[in-house]
XYZ file of N, CA, C and O in Angstrom:
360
model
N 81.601 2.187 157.706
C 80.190 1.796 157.872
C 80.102 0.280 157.858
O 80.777 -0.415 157.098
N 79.220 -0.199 158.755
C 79.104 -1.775 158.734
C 78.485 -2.070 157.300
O 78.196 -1.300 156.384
N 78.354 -3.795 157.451
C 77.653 -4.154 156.056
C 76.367 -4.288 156.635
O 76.301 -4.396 157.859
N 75.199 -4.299 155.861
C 73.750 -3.769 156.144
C 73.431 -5.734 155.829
O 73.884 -6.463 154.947
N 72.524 -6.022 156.933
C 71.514 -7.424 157.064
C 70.713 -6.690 155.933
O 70.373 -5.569 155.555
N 70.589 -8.557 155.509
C 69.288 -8.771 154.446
C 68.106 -8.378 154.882
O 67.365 -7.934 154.004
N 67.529 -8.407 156.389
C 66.786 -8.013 157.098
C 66.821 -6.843 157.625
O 66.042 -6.770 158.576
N 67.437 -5.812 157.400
C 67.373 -4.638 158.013
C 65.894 -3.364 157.062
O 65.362 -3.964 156.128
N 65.659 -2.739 157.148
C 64.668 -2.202 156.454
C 65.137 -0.622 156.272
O 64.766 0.133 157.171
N 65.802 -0.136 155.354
C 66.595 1.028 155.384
C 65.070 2.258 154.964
O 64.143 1.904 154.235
N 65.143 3.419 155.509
C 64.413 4.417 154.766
C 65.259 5.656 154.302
O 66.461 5.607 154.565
N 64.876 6.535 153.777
C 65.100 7.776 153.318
C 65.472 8.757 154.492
O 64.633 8.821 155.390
N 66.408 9.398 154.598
C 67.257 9.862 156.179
C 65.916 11.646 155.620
O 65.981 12.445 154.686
N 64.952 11.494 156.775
C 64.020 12.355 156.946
C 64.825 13.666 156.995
O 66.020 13.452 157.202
N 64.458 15.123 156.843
C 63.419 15.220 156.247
C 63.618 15.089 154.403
O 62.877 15.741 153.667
N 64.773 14.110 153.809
C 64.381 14.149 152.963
C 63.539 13.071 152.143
O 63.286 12.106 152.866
N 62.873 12.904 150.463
C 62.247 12.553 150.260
C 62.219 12.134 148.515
O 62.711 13.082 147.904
N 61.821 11.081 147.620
C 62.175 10.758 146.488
C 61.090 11.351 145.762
O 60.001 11.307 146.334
N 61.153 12.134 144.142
C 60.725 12.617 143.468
C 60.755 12.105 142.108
O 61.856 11.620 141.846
N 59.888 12.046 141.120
C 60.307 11.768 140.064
C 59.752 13.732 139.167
O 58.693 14.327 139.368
N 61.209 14.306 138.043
C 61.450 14.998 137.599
C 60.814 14.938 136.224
O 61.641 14.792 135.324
N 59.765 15.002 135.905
C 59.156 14.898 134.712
C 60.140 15.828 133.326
O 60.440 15.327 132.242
N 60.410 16.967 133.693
C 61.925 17.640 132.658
C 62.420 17.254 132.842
O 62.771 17.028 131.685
N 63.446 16.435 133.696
C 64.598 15.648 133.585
C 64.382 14.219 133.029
O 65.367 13.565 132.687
N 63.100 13.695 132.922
C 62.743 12.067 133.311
C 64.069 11.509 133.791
O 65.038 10.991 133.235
N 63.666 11.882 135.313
C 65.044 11.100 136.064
C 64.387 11.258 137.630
O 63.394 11.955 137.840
N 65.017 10.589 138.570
C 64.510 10.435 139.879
C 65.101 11.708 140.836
O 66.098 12.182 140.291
N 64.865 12.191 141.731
C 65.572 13.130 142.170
C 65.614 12.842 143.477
O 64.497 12.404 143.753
N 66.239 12.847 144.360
C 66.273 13.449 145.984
C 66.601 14.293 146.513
O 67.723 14.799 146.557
N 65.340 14.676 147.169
C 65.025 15.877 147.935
C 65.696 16.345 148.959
O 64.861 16.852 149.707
N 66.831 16.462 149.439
C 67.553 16.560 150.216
C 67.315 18.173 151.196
O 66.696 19.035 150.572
N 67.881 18.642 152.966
C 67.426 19.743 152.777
C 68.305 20.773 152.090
O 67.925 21.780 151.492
N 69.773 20.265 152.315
C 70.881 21.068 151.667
C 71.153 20.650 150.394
O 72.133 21.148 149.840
N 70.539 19.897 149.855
C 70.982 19.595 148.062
C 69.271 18.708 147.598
O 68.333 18.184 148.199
N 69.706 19.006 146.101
C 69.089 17.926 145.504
C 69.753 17.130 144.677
O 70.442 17.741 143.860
N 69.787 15.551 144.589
C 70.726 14.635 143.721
C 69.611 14.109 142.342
O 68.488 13.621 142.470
N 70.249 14.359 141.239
C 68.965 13.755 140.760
C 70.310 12.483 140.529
O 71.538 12.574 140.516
N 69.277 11.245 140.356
C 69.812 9.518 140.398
C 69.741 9.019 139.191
O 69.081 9.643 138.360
N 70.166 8.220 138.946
C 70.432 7.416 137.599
C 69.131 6.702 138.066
O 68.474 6.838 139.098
N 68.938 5.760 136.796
C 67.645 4.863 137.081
C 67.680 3.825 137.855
O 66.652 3.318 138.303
N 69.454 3.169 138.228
C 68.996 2.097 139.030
C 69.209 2.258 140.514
O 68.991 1.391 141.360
N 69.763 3.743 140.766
C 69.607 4.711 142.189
C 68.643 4.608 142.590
O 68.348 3.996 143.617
N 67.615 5.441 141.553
C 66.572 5.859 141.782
C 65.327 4.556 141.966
O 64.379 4.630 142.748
N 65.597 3.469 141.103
C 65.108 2.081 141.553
C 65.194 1.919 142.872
O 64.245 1.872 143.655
N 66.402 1.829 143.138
C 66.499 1.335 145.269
C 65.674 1.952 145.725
O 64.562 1.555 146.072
N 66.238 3.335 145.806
C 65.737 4.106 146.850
C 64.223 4.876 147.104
O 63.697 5.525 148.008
N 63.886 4.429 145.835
C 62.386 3.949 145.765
C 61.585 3.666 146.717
O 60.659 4.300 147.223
N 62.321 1.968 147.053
C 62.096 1.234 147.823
C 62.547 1.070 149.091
O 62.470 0.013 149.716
N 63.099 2.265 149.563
C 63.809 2.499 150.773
C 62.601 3.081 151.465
O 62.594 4.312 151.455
N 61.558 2.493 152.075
C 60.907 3.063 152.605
C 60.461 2.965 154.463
O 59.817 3.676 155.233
N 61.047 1.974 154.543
C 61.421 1.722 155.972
C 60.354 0.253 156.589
O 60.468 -0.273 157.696
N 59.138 -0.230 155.244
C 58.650 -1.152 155.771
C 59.780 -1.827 154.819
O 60.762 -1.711 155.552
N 60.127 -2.298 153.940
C 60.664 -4.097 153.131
C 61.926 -3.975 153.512
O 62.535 -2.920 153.685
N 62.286 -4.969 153.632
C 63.605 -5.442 154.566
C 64.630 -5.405 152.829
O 64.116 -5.210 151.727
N 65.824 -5.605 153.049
C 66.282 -5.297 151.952
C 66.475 -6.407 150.851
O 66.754 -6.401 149.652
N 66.174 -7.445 151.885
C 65.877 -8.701 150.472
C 64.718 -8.940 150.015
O 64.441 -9.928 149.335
N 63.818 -7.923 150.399
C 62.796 -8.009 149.870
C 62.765 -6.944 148.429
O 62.106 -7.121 147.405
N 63.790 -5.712 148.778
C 64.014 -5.559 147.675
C 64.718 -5.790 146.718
O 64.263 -5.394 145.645
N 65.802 -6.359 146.696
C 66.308 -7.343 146.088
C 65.263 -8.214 145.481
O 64.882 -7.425 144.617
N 64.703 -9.019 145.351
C 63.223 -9.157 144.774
C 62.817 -8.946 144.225
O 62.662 -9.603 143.196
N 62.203 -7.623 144.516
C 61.219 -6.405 143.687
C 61.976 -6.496 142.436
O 61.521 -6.871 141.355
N 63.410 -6.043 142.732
C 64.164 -5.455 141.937
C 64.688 -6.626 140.654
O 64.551 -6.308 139.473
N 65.072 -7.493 140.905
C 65.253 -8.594 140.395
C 64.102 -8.969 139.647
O 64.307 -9.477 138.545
N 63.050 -8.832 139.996
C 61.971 -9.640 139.158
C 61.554 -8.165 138.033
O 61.592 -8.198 136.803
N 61.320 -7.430 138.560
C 61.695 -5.629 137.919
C 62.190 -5.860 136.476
O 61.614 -5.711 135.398
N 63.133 -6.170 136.711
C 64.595 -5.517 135.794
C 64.848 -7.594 134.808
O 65.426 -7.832 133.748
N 64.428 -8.190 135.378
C 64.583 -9.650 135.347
C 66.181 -9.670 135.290
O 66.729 -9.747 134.190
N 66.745 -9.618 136.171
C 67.820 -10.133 136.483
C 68.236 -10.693 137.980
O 67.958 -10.181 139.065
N 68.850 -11.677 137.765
C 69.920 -11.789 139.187
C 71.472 -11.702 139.446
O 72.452 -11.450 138.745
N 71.240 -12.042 140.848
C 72.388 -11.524 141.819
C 72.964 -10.075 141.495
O 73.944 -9.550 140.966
N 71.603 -9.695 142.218
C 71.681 -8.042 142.356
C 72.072 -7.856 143.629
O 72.256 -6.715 144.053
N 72.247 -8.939 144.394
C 72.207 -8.425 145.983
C 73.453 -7.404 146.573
O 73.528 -6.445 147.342
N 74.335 -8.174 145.770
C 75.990 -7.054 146.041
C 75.604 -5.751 145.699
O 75.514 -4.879 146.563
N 75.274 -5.457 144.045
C 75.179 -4.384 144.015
C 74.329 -3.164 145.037
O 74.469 -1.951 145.195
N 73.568 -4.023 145.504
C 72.299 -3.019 145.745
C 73.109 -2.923 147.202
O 73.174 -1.727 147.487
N 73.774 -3.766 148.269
C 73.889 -4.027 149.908
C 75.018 -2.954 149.205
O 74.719 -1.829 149.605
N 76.316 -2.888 148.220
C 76.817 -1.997 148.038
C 76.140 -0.356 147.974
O 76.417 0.574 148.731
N 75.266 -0.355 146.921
C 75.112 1.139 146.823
C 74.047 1.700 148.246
O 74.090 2.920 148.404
N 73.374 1.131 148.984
C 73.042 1.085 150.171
C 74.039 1.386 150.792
O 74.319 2.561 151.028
N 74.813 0.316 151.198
C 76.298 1.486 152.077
C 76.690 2.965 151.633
O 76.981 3.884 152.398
N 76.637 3.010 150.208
C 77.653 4.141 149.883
C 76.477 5.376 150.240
O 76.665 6.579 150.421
N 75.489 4.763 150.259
C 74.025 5.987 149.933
C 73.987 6.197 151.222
O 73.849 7.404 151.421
N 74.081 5.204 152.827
C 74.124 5.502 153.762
C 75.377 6.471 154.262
O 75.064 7.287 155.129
N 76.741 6.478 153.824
C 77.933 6.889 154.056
C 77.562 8.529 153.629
O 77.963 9.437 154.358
N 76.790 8.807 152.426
C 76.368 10.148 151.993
C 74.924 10.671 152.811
O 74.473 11.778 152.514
N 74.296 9.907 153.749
C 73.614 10.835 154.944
C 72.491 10.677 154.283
O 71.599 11.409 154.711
N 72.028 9.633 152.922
C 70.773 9.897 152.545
C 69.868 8.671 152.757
O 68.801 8.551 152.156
N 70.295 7.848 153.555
C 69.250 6.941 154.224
C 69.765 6.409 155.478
O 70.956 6.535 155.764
N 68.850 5.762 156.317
C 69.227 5.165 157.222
C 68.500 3.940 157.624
O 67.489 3.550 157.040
N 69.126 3.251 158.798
C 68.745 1.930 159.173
C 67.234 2.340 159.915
O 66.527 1.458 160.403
């Protein structure tokens, strides 16, 4: 898989969709052949995977969020790996 632009705007690979699991308190995705439930900082991204904010915009969000930086690796990382598993796209 290529590496994903700061500018690219990734969404949720239709028809699935993000949930939050009130018995689990954990994030889930809706997948049509599975459901994943996500750790919290999964479930942070892909949140924001909605197909309008470009991805340094979430980087941002996320950063000011959580108050930390140089999140950008992590996140352009788990973005690849999340794209490589069929659950979002460009």
């Amino acid at each position: 898989m290529s590496s994903w632009a700061l500018s690219e705007r990734p969404r949720i690979r239709g028809p699935g969709r993000m949930k939050y699991d009130k018995a689990r308190q954990s994030d889930m995705l809706l997948l049509p052949e599975r459901v994943v439930q996500l750790n919290e900082a999964a479930g942070a991204i892909l949140w924001l995977c909605d197909g309008q904010r470009t991805i340094a915009q979430m980087i941002d969000e996320l950063e000011s969020k959580y108050g930390q930086s140089d999140l950008q690796g992590d996140v352009v990382e788990f973005l690849a790996s999340a794209a490589e598993r069929g659950w979002i796209e460009r």
